[in-house]
mmCIF file of C-alpha atoms and ligand atoms in Angstrom:
data_model
loop_
_atom_site.group_PDB
_atom_site.id
_atom_site.type_symbol
_atom_site.label_atom_id
_atom_site.label_comp_id
_atom_site.label_asym_id
_atom_site.label_seq_id
_atom_site.Cartn_x
_atom_site.Cartn_y
_atom_site.Cartn_z
ATOM 1 C CA UNK B 1 25.504 49.680 28.834
ATOM 2 C CA UNK B 2 22.659 47.203 28.757
ATOM 3 C CA UNK B 3 19.309 48.021 29.877
ATOM 4 C CA UNK B 4 16.815 45.642 31.165
ATOM 5 C CA UNK B 5 12.941 45.773 30.501
ATOM 6 C CA UNK B 6 10.077 43.359 30.489
ATOM 7 C CA UNK B 7 8.209 41.948 27.689
ATOM 8 C CA UNK B 8 4.766 40.530 28.231
ATOM 9 C CA UNK B 9 4.287 37.820 25.714
ATOM 10 C CA UNK B 10 0.917 36.483 24.487
ATOM 11 C CA UNK B 11 1.655 32.780 23.774
ATOM 12 C CA UNK B 12 -0.432 29.943 22.357
ATOM 13 C CA UNK B 13 0.548 26.324 23.002
ATOM 14 C CA UNK B 14 -0.593 23.407 20.674
ATOM 15 C CA UNK B 15 -2.815 20.961 22.447
ATOM 16 C CA UNK B 16 -0.036 18.592 22.589
ATOM 17 C CA UNK B 17 1.096 18.063 26.357
ATOM 18 C CA UNK B 18 4.693 17.952 24.965
ATOM 19 C CA UNK B 19 5.202 21.267 23.417
ATOM 20 C CA UNK B 20 8.169 21.669 21.100
ATOM 21 C CA UNK B 21 9.837 24.623 20.677
ATOM 22 C CA UNK B 22 9.176 25.105 17.077
ATOM 23 C CA UNK B 23 5.390 24.921 18.056
ATOM 24 C CA UNK B 24 5.430 28.001 19.866
ATOM 25 C CA UNK B 25 4.534 31.214 18.624
ATOM 26 C CA UNK B 26 5.114 34.490 20.398
ATOM 27 C CA UNK B 27 3.064 37.548 19.949
ATOM 28 C CA UNK B 28 4.414 40.549 21.937
ATOM 29 C CA UNK B 29 1.586 42.553 23.854
ATOM 30 C CA UNK B 30 3.683 45.359 25.262
ATOM 31 C CA UNK B 31 7.305 46.315 25.128
ATOM 32 C CA UNK B 32 9.766 48.882 26.289
ATOM 33 C CA UNK B 33 12.748 50.108 24.355
ATOM 34 C CA UNK B 34 13.437 49.550 20.715
ATOM 35 C CA UNK B 35 12.499 45.686 20.194
ATOM 36 C CA UNK B 36 11.612 45.698 16.451
ATOM 37 C CA UNK B 37 11.451 42.100 16.286
ATOM 38 C CA UNK B 38 8.080 42.344 18.404
ATOM 39 C CA UNK B 39 6.201 43.798 15.265
ATOM 40 C CA UNK B 40 3.413 41.713 14.599
ATOM 41 C CA UNK B 41 3.648 37.741 15.467
ATOM 42 C CA UNK B 42 6.967 36.095 14.928
ATOM 43 C CA UNK B 43 8.083 32.569 15.733
ATOM 44 C CA UNK B 44 10.649 31.900 18.506
ATOM 45 C CA UNK B 45 12.672 30.532 15.731
ATOM 46 C CA UNK B 46 12.594 33.489 13.673
ATOM 47 C CA UNK B 47 13.330 35.664 17.010
ATOM 48 C CA UNK B 48 16.259 33.346 17.761
ATOM 49 C CA UNK B 49 17.733 34.053 14.354
ATOM 50 C CA UNK B 50 17.885 37.751 14.996
ATOM 51 C CA UNK B 51 19.354 37.415 18.383
ATOM 52 C CA UNK B 52 20.547 35.091 21.166
ATOM 53 C CA UNK B 53 17.960 33.917 23.163
ATOM 54 C CA UNK B 54 17.367 31.377 26.150
ATOM 55 C CA UNK B 55 15.669 28.198 25.489
ATOM 56 C CA UNK B 56 12.135 28.717 26.359
ATOM 57 C CA UNK B 57 11.863 25.858 28.948
ATOM 58 C CA UNK B 58 9.729 27.527 31.803
ATOM 59 C CA UNK B 59 7.503 30.790 32.184
ATOM 60 C CA UNK B 60 10.252 33.221 32.003
ATOM 61 C CA UNK B 61 13.368 33.503 30.407
ATOM 62 C CA UNK B 62 16.019 36.027 29.532
ATOM 63 C CA UNK B 63 16.109 37.313 25.994
ATOM 64 C CA UNK B 64 18.355 39.574 24.044
ATOM 65 C CA UNK B 65 16.868 41.488 21.122
ATOM 66 C CA UNK B 66 18.846 44.273 19.476
ATOM 67 C CA UNK B 67 21.539 44.291 22.314
ATOM 68 C CA UNK B 68 18.931 44.708 24.778
ATOM 69 C CA UNK B 69 18.312 42.036 27.590
ATOM 70 C CA UNK B 70 15.023 41.673 28.927
ATOM 71 C CA UNK B 71 12.846 39.283 31.093
ATOM 72 C CA UNK B 72 10.293 37.336 28.811
ATOM 73 C CA UNK B 73 7.156 36.603 30.554
ATOM 74 C CA UNK B 74 5.189 33.985 28.846
ATOM 75 C CA UNK B 75 1.510 33.784 29.469
ATOM 76 C CA UNK B 76 -0.743 31.038 28.004
ATOM 77 C CA UNK B 77 -3.463 32.920 26.384
ATOM 78 C CA UNK B 78 -5.185 29.890 24.926
ATOM 79 C CA UNK B 79 -5.147 26.691 22.930
ATOM 80 C CA UNK B 80 -7.154 25.045 20.500
ATOM 81 C CA UNK B 81 -8.308 21.439 21.989
ATOM 82 C CA UNK B 82 -10.524 18.993 19.909
ATOM 83 C CA UNK B 83 -13.391 17.780 22.518
ATOM 84 C CA UNK B 84 -14.947 15.405 20.008
ATOM 85 C CA UNK B 85 -13.889 12.880 18.878
ATOM 86 C CA UNK B 86 -12.212 12.236 22.084
ATOM 87 C CA UNK B 87 -10.501 9.069 20.726
ATOM 88 C CA UNK B 88 -11.636 5.416 20.551
ATOM 89 C CA UNK B 89 -15.087 6.194 18.863
ATOM 90 C CA UNK B 90 -16.537 3.934 15.963
ATOM 91 C CA UNK B 91 -17.848 6.217 13.423
ATOM 92 C CA UNK B 92 -19.477 4.674 10.351
ATOM 93 C CA UNK B 93 -18.457 5.855 7.011
ATOM 94 C CA UNK B 94 -21.466 8.152 5.593
ATOM 95 C CA UNK B 95 -22.835 8.997 9.022
ATOM 96 C CA UNK B 96 -22.989 12.432 10.243
ATOM 97 C CA UNK B 97 -20.892 13.236 13.532
ATOM 98 C CA UNK B 98 -20.363 16.321 15.533
ATOM 99 C CA UNK B 99 -16.949 17.648 15.618
ATOM 100 C CA UNK B 100 -16.311 19.715 18.850
ATOM 101 C CA UNK B 101 -13.633 21.827 19.961
ATOM 102 C CA UNK B 102 -12.437 24.777 22.300
ATOM 103 C CA UNK B 103 -10.251 27.644 20.880
ATOM 104 C CA UNK B 104 -9.875 31.174 22.257
ATOM 105 C CA UNK B 105 -12.225 33.843 21.306
ATOM 106 C CA UNK B 106 -9.362 35.650 19.474
ATOM 107 C CA UNK B 107 -9.524 32.940 16.860
ATOM 108 C CA UNK B 108 -12.194 34.033 14.182
ATOM 109 C CA UNK B 109 -12.083 31.139 11.925
ATOM 110 C CA UNK B 110 -10.812 27.450 12.345
ATOM 111 C CA UNK B 111 -9.893 25.077 9.594
ATOM 112 C CA UNK B 112 -10.891 21.441 10.127
ATOM 113 C CA UNK B 113 -9.011 18.687 8.543
ATOM 114 C CA UNK B 114 -8.978 14.769 9.145
ATOM 115 C CA UNK B 115 -6.547 12.089 8.737
ATOM 116 C CA UNK B 116 -6.952 8.349 8.011
ATOM 117 C CA UNK B 117 -3.387 7.519 8.662
ATOM 118 C CA UNK B 118 -2.833 8.536 12.437
ATOM 119 C CA UNK B 119 -1.854 12.087 11.392
ATOM 120 C CA UNK B 120 0.878 11.552 8.814
ATOM 121 C CA UNK B 121 -1.458 13.178 6.120
ATOM 122 C CA UNK B 122 -4.363 15.372 6.492
ATOM 123 C CA UNK B 123 -7.369 16.219 4.234
ATOM 124 C CA UNK B 124 -9.596 19.324 4.283
ATOM 125 C CA UNK B 125 -13.031 19.351 5.704
ATOM 126 C CA UNK B 126 -13.865 22.831 5.768
ATOM 127 C CA UNK B 127 -12.824 26.263 7.169
ATOM 128 C CA UNK B 128 -15.500 27.638 9.445
ATOM 129 C CA UNK B 129 -16.387 30.345 12.069
ATOM 130 C CA UNK B 130 -14.942 29.403 15.664
ATOM 131 C CA UNK B 131 -18.378 28.404 16.908
ATOM 132 C CA UNK B 132 -16.999 25.162 18.580
ATOM 133 C CA UNK B 133 -18.979 22.648 16.663
ATOM 134 C CA UNK B 134 -19.407 21.310 12.838
ATOM 135 C CA UNK B 135 -21.595 18.567 11.538
ATOM 136 C CA UNK B 136 -19.233 16.256 9.495
ATOM 137 C CA UNK B 137 -20.088 13.477 6.982
ATOM 138 C CA UNK B 138 -17.361 10.906 7.812
ATOM 139 C CA UNK B 139 -15.815 9.611 4.626
ATOM 140 C CA UNK B 140 -14.025 6.332 3.918
ATOM 141 C CA UNK B 141 -12.160 4.334 3.599
ATOM 142 C CA UNK B 142 -12.216 2.724 6.943
ATOM 143 C CA UNK B 143 -9.510 2.989 9.347
ATOM 144 C CA UNK B 144 -8.453 2.308 12.910
ATOM 145 C CA UNK B 145 -6.127 5.262 12.888
ATOM 146 C CA UNK B 146 -8.336 8.414 12.138
ATOM 147 C CA UNK B 147 -7.746 11.850 13.573
ATOM 148 C CA UNK B 148 -9.153 15.409 13.280
ATOM 149 C CA UNK B 149 -7.144 18.571 13.353
ATOM 150 C CA UNK B 150 -8.358 21.986 14.153
ATOM 151 C CA UNK B 151 -6.283 25.036 13.371
ATOM 152 C CA UNK B 152 -6.582 28.698 13.559
ATOM 153 C CA UNK B 153 -7.334 29.405 9.989
ATOM 154 C CA UNK B 154 -5.101 32.664 9.777
ATOM 155 C CA UNK B 155 -2.425 31.034 11.705
ATOM 156 C CA UNK B 156 -2.294 27.133 11.499
ATOM 157 C CA UNK B 157 0.541 26.788 13.848
ATOM 158 C CA UNK B 158 -2.105 27.148 16.463
ATOM 159 C CA UNK B 159 -3.696 23.727 16.195
ATOM 160 C CA UNK B 160 -5.255 20.869 18.357
ATOM 161 C CA UNK B 161 -5.138 17.151 17.117
ATOM 162 C CA UNK B 162 -7.672 14.513 18.315
ATOM 163 C CA UNK B 163 -6.825 11.236 19.759
ATOM 164 C CA UNK B 164 -7.214 8.312 17.247
ATOM 165 C CA UNK B 165 -10.857 6.978 16.517
ATOM 166 C CA UNK B 166 -12.002 4.283 14.147
ATOM 167 C CA UNK B 167 -13.801 4.789 10.754
ATOM 168 C CA UNK B 168 -15.947 1.699 10.387
ATOM 169 C CA UNK B 169 -17.945 0.562 7.472
ATOM 170 C CA UNK B 170 -21.447 0.664 8.150
ATOM 171 C CA UNK B 171 -22.421 -2.897 8.943
ATOM 172 C CA UNK B 172 -25.148 -4.644 6.869
ATOM 173 C CA UNK B 173 -27.862 -6.840 8.532
ATOM 174 C CA UNK B 174 -27.475 -10.687 8.245
ATOM 175 C CA UNK B 175 -24.890 -13.035 9.212
ATOM 176 C CA UNK B 176 -21.757 -11.333 10.441
ATOM 177 C CA UNK B 177 -18.197 -12.216 9.228
ATOM 178 C CA UNK B 178 -15.037 -11.146 11.057
ATOM 179 C CA UNK B 179 -12.457 -11.527 8.249
ATOM 180 C CA UNK B 180 -8.788 -11.411 8.813
ATOM 181 C CA UNK B 181 -6.473 -11.750 5.733
ATOM 182 C CA UNK B 182 -3.063 -10.377 4.667
ATOM 183 C CA UNK B 183 -2.241 -9.448 1.037
ATOM 184 C CA UNK B 184 1.344 -9.856 0.065
ATOM 185 C CA UNK B 185 2.645 -6.388 -1.124
ATOM 186 C CA UNK B 186 -0.008 -4.689 0.770
ATOM 187 C CA UNK B 187 1.037 -6.157 4.032
ATOM 188 C CA UNK B 188 4.299 -4.498 5.795
ATOM 189 C CA UNK B 189 5.812 -7.507 7.564
ATOM 190 C CA UNK B 190 8.084 -4.859 9.721
ATOM 191 C CA UNK B 191 5.413 -2.817 10.979
ATOM 192 C CA UNK B 192 2.550 -5.354 10.940
ATOM 193 C CA UNK B 193 0.331 -2.975 9.106
ATOM 194 C CA UNK B 194 -1.613 -3.437 5.917
ATOM 195 C CA UNK B 195 -2.610 -0.705 3.407
ATOM 196 C CA UNK B 196 -6.228 -0.081 3.471
ATOM 197 C CA UNK B 197 -7.999 -1.860 0.747
ATOM 198 C CA UNK B 198 -11.101 -3.749 -0.262
ATOM 199 C CA UNK B 199 -11.365 -7.428 -0.954
ATOM 200 C CA UNK B 200 -14.598 -9.269 -2.352
ATOM 201 C CA UNK B 201 -16.213 -11.927 -0.275
ATOM 202 C CA UNK B 202 -18.139 -14.442 -2.159
ATOM 203 C CA UNK B 203 -20.622 -16.888 -0.648
ATOM 204 C CA UNK B 204 -21.257 -19.834 -2.803
ATOM 205 C CA UNK B 205 -23.513 -22.965 -2.787
ATOM 206 C CA UNK B 206 -22.971 -26.074 -4.618
ATOM 207 C CA UNK B 207 -19.211 -26.164 -4.591
ATOM 208 C CA UNK B 208 -17.367 -29.435 -4.683
ATOM 209 C CA UNK B 209 -13.818 -29.624 -3.657
ATOM 210 C CA UNK B 210 -12.119 -33.219 -3.887
ATOM 211 C CA UNK B 211 -8.923 -33.775 -2.108
ATOM 212 C CA UNK B 212 -7.193 -34.925 -5.526
ATOM 213 C CA UNK B 213 -8.371 -31.494 -7.070
ATOM 214 C CA UNK B 214 -10.243 -33.719 -9.876
ATOM 215 C CA UNK B 215 -13.794 -32.823 -10.736
ATOM 216 C CA UNK B 216 -14.217 -29.890 -8.670
ATOM 217 C CA UNK B 217 -17.201 -27.514 -9.120
ATOM 218 C CA UNK B 218 -17.474 -23.786 -8.371
ATOM 219 C CA UNK B 219 -20.969 -23.909 -7.562
ATOM 220 C CA UNK B 220 -23.242 -20.782 -7.468
ATOM 221 C CA UNK B 221 -22.346 -17.208 -6.206
ATOM 222 C CA UNK B 222 -25.114 -16.397 -3.775
ATOM 223 C CA UNK B 223 -23.748 -12.936 -3.154
ATOM 224 C CA UNK B 224 -20.663 -10.907 -3.282
ATOM 225 C CA UNK B 225 -19.801 -8.436 -0.570
ATOM 226 C CA UNK B 226 -16.762 -5.917 -0.309
ATOM 227 C CA UNK B 227 -14.966 -6.144 2.892
ATOM 228 C CA UNK B 228 -12.624 -3.330 3.749
ATOM 229 C CA UNK B 229 -9.416 -4.230 5.370
ATOM 230 C CA UNK B 230 -8.086 -1.552 7.863
ATOM 231 C CA UNK B 231 -4.459 -0.555 8.483
ATOM 232 C CA UNK B 232 -4.338 -1.454 12.038
ATOM 233 C CA UNK B 233 -2.214 -4.311 13.394
ATOM 234 C CA UNK B 234 -5.177 -6.771 13.176
ATOM 235 C CA UNK B 235 -5.882 -6.083 9.589
ATOM 236 C CA UNK B 236 -9.401 -7.292 9.790
ATOM 237 C CA UNK B 237 -12.849 -6.238 8.525
ATOM 238 C CA UNK B 238 -16.111 -7.003 10.316
ATOM 239 C CA UNK B 239 -19.190 -6.806 8.263
ATOM 240 C CA UNK B 240 -22.548 -8.352 7.603
ATOM 241 C CA UNK B 241 -23.196 -10.204 4.491
ATOM 242 C CA UNK B 242 -26.685 -8.607 4.077
ATOM 243 C CA UNK B 243 -30.353 -9.215 5.181
ATOM 244 C CA UNK B 244 -31.075 -11.195 1.687
ATOM 245 C CA UNK B 245 -28.601 -13.901 2.573
ATOM 246 C CA UNK B 246 -30.534 -16.742 4.357
ATOM 247 C CA UNK B 247 -29.086 -18.680 6.986
ATOM 248 C CA UNK B 248 -27.075 -21.744 5.902
ATOM 249 C CA UNK B 249 -23.598 -23.057 5.053
ATOM 250 C CA UNK B 250 -21.573 -21.399 2.424
ATOM 251 C CA UNK B 251 -18.132 -21.809 0.850
ATOM 252 C CA UNK B 252 -16.174 -18.603 1.050
ATOM 253 C CA UNK B 253 -14.347 -17.177 -1.748
ATOM 254 C CA UNK B 254 -11.857 -14.160 -1.347
ATOM 255 C CA UNK B 255 -10.849 -12.025 -4.334
ATOM 256 C CA UNK B 256 -8.875 -9.144 -4.549
ATOM 257 C CA UNK B 257 -7.949 -6.947 -7.375
ATOM 258 C CA UNK B 258 -4.308 -8.182 -8.113
ATOM 259 C CA UNK B 259 -4.074 -11.529 -5.920
ATOM 260 C CA UNK B 260 -5.128 -14.943 -6.367
ATOM 261 C CA UNK B 261 -8.405 -15.905 -5.057
ATOM 262 C CA UNK B 262 -8.681 -18.432 -2.465
ATOM 263 C CA UNK B 263 -11.412 -20.676 -1.145
ATOM 264 C CA UNK B 264 -12.073 -22.164 2.203
ATOM 265 C CA UNK B 265 -11.790 -26.046 2.231
ATOM 266 C CA UNK B 266 -15.035 -26.206 4.262
ATOM 267 C CA UNK B 267 -18.392 -24.386 4.152
ATOM 268 C CA UNK B 268 -18.949 -22.006 6.984
ATOM 269 C CA UNK B 269 -22.140 -22.149 8.960
ATOM 270 C CA UNK B 270 -23.623 -18.608 8.664
ATOM 271 C CA UNK B 271 -26.725 -19.872 10.778
ATOM 272 C CA UNK B 272 -25.556 -18.683 14.107
ATOM 273 C CA UNK B 273 -26.323 -15.144 15.661
ATOM 274 C CA UNK B 274 -22.704 -14.681 16.753
ATOM 275 C CA UNK B 275 -20.062 -13.215 14.254
ATOM 276 C CA UNK B 276 -18.212 -16.069 12.410
ATOM 277 C CA UNK B 277 -14.389 -15.573 12.722
ATOM 278 C CA UNK B 278 -12.435 -16.338 9.566
ATOM 279 C CA UNK B 279 -8.551 -15.920 10.226
ATOM 280 C CA UNK B 280 -6.551 -16.875 7.351
ATOM 281 C CA UNK B 281 -3.353 -14.972 8.788
ATOM 282 C CA UNK B 282 -1.751 -18.025 10.124
ATOM 283 C CA UNK B 283 -1.933 -21.945 10.337
ATOM 284 C CA UNK B 284 -4.059 -24.136 10.823
ATOM 285 C CA UNK B 285 -4.717 -24.213 7.246
ATOM 286 C CA UNK B 286 -8.255 -23.358 6.160
ATOM 287 C CA UNK B 287 -8.085 -22.461 2.524
ATOM 288 C CA UNK B 288 -8.570 -25.364 0.057
ATOM 289 C CA UNK B 289 -5.390 -26.824 -1.714
ATOM 290 C CA UNK B 290 -5.453 -30.456 -3.363
ATOM 291 C CA UNK B 291 -3.251 -33.167 -2.059
ATOM 292 C CA UNK B 292 -0.121 -33.262 -3.813
ATOM 293 C CA UNK B 293 -0.218 -29.506 -4.868
ATOM 294 C CA UNK B 294 3.095 -28.234 -5.946
ATOM 295 C CA UNK B 295 2.692 -25.079 -3.959
ATOM 296 C CA UNK B 296 0.591 -23.929 -1.138
ATOM 297 C CA UNK B 297 -2.512 -21.735 -2.248
ATOM 298 C CA UNK B 298 -1.167 -18.910 0.046
ATOM 299 C CA UNK B 299 2.637 -17.901 0.607
ATOM 300 C CA UNK B 300 4.079 -17.847 3.998
ATOM 301 C CA UNK B 301 6.468 -15.030 5.216
ATOM 302 C CA UNK B 302 7.581 -14.705 8.761
ATOM 303 C CA UNK B 303 4.951 -17.383 9.777
ATOM 304 C CA UNK B 304 2.160 -15.165 8.407
ATOM 305 C CA UNK B 305 0.170 -16.556 5.434
ATOM 306 C CA UNK B 306 -0.624 -13.839 2.684
ATOM 307 C CA UNK B 307 -2.600 -14.050 -0.391
ATOM 308 C CA UNK B 308 -0.264 -14.360 -3.342
ATOM 309 C CA UNK B 309 0.119 -11.059 -5.499
ATOM 310 C CA UNK B 310 1.138 -10.370 -9.094
ATOM 311 C CA UNK B 311 -2.159 -11.222 -10.616
ATOM 312 C CA UNK B 312 -2.109 -8.387 -13.103
ATOM 313 C CA UNK B 313 -4.169 -9.857 -15.576
ATOM 314 C CA UNK B 314 -7.239 -11.602 -13.939
ATOM 315 C CA UNK B 315 -7.262 -15.268 -15.033
ATOM 316 C CA UNK B 316 -6.378 -17.028 -11.731
ATOM 317 C CA UNK B 317 -2.868 -17.584 -13.173
ATOM 318 C CA UNK B 318 0.387 -15.899 -12.790
ATOM 319 C CA UNK B 319 1.997 -15.952 -16.236
ATOM 320 C CA UNK B 320 3.751 -13.661 -18.778
ATOM 321 C CA UNK B 321 0.584 -11.921 -19.438
ATOM 322 C CA UNK B 322 0.677 -10.379 -15.934
ATOM 323 C CA UNK B 323 4.326 -9.270 -16.508
ATOM 324 C CA UNK B 324 3.044 -7.484 -19.673
ATOM 325 C CA UNK B 325 0.321 -5.582 -17.958
ATOM 326 C CA UNK B 326 3.162 -4.628 -15.353
ATOM 327 C CA UNK B 327 5.449 -3.677 -18.184
ATOM 328 C CA UNK B 328 2.795 -1.577 -19.866
ATOM 329 C CA UNK B 329 2.107 0.450 -16.801
ATOM 330 C CA UNK B 330 5.972 0.516 -15.522
ATOM 331 C CA UNK B 331 7.122 3.973 -14.175
ATOM 332 C CA UNK B 332 3.607 5.369 -13.765
ATOM 333 C CA UNK B 333 2.054 7.007 -10.975
ATOM 334 C CA UNK B 334 -1.796 7.112 -9.973
ATOM 335 C CA UNK B 335 -3.290 9.673 -12.712
ATOM 336 C CA UNK B 336 -0.676 8.952 -15.433
ATOM 337 C CA UNK B 337 -1.881 8.004 -18.896
ATOM 338 C CA UNK B 338 -0.662 4.499 -18.685
ATOM 339 C CA UNK B 339 -1.373 4.219 -15.138
ATOM 340 C CA UNK B 340 -3.117 0.847 -14.209
ATOM 341 C CA UNK B 341 -4.065 0.254 -10.553
ATOM 342 C CA UNK B 342 -4.219 -3.520 -11.182
ATOM 343 C CA UNK B 343 -0.419 -3.622 -11.766
ATOM 344 C CA UNK B 344 0.357 -2.002 -8.596
ATOM 345 C CA UNK B 345 0.928 -5.055 -6.657
ATOM 346 C CA UNK B 346 1.781 -3.154 -3.201
ATOM 347 C CA UNK B 347 -0.937 -0.562 -3.702
ATOM 348 C CA UNK B 348 1.527 2.263 -3.256
ATOM 349 C CA UNK B 349 0.337 4.264 -6.206
ATOM 350 C CA UNK B 350 3.559 3.658 -8.317
ATOM 351 C CA UNK B 351 4.255 0.843 -10.711
ATOM 352 C CA UNK B 352 7.863 -0.074 -10.061
ATOM 353 C CA UNK B 353 10.374 -2.861 -9.787
ATOM 354 C CA UNK B 354 8.568 -3.762 -6.399
ATOM 355 C CA UNK B 355 5.580 -4.678 -8.187
ATOM 356 C CA UNK B 356 7.558 -6.916 -10.566
ATOM 357 C CA UNK B 357 9.133 -8.567 -7.746
ATOM 358 C CA UNK B 358 5.808 -9.648 -6.232
ATOM 359 C CA UNK B 359 4.945 -11.010 -9.702
ATOM 360 C CA UNK B 360 8.294 -12.795 -10.027
ATOM 361 C CA UNK B 361 7.835 -14.459 -6.731
ATOM 362 C CA UNK B 362 4.646 -15.986 -7.798
ATOM 363 C CA UNK B 363 5.365 -16.536 -11.207
ATOM 364 C CA UNK B 364 3.731 -20.248 -12.364
ATOM 365 C CA UNK B 365 1.470 -20.381 -9.565
ATOM 366 C CA UNK B 366 -2.349 -20.337 -9.856
ATOM 367 C CA UNK B 367 -5.600 -20.408 -7.859
ATOM 368 C CA UNK B 368 -7.354 -23.531 -6.727
ATOM 369 C CA UNK B 369 -10.693 -21.907 -6.851
ATOM 370 C CA UNK B 370 -12.878 -23.801 -9.289
HETATM 371 CA CA1 CA Q 1 -2.892 -13.501 -14.475
HETATM 372 CA CA1 CA Q 2 3.581 -0.443 -6.537
#
């Protein structure tokens, strides 16, 4: 003979509107009969393992625990919600921002975390009292895909996640450049995203570039500025070049750790107040290459232009020397004794055959930057 009873369930929901069953956690407030599964908190999944249980799709559901059926009343006792960032903000690297949240008063401490990859991975910020706010110094690298997660420190299944916001590099003064460039290996053709990385932008004067490639001159480097490329679909970086840079026309050279550098065919006028857009992801060709060059300065894949990779020993040539650098680091991961970041052609933290392939595809090419 089965008895019926009523369970009052205290339930917390994660902030997401679509609540997966595995995200629910049930704590029984009171009970009748002998329902030992209610001691302390137990996940629905655990409860399910001990007995037959109905799908928790509405406010009440029939459950059976220990051969006893009962009506499960679900009551939402609270949830953790990230109030700031709300999503879409531009927070500069190194700036101090206020993270705000709401959480039930039953939560004593909360754990704050941030993600720079849209929520795939999180890094710890701090575990603090549930006061509702925290001053956070924003770390880098810049990304268009940052999130904040806040969870109950003692029960991290209760958590809230912010919408995505932007972490941007603090702009320097002076002329502004909006740079859009793709790097072979770092750029994912399928997903149209690029691993976050930095390139160096050189401003040069006195450069001479002849159509036949003869008697070229590299000129003088006025300044070198790091530009951070973000992982968003636009893979662009926007930055100023510094107050010390006088207005004028400059040749632009773009360098990366393990890619062949490129130089623009014509100087760029940085006298204007408006941001100068340099888009090197597709035609028309803006990078320099002499008439009759045996290969284009940038490689093209799926109608996207990419800086050539495989430059593992920096000499503007892709040769056997670069292969040797790759070979010496082959099989290593970031942190290993023979790890060499320069040999990591796709920036994924491992030296593998993929990095060899990038070198192989560009073997015999060189840079036209004088
Ligand atoms: Ca080389
Ligand atoms: Ca790699």
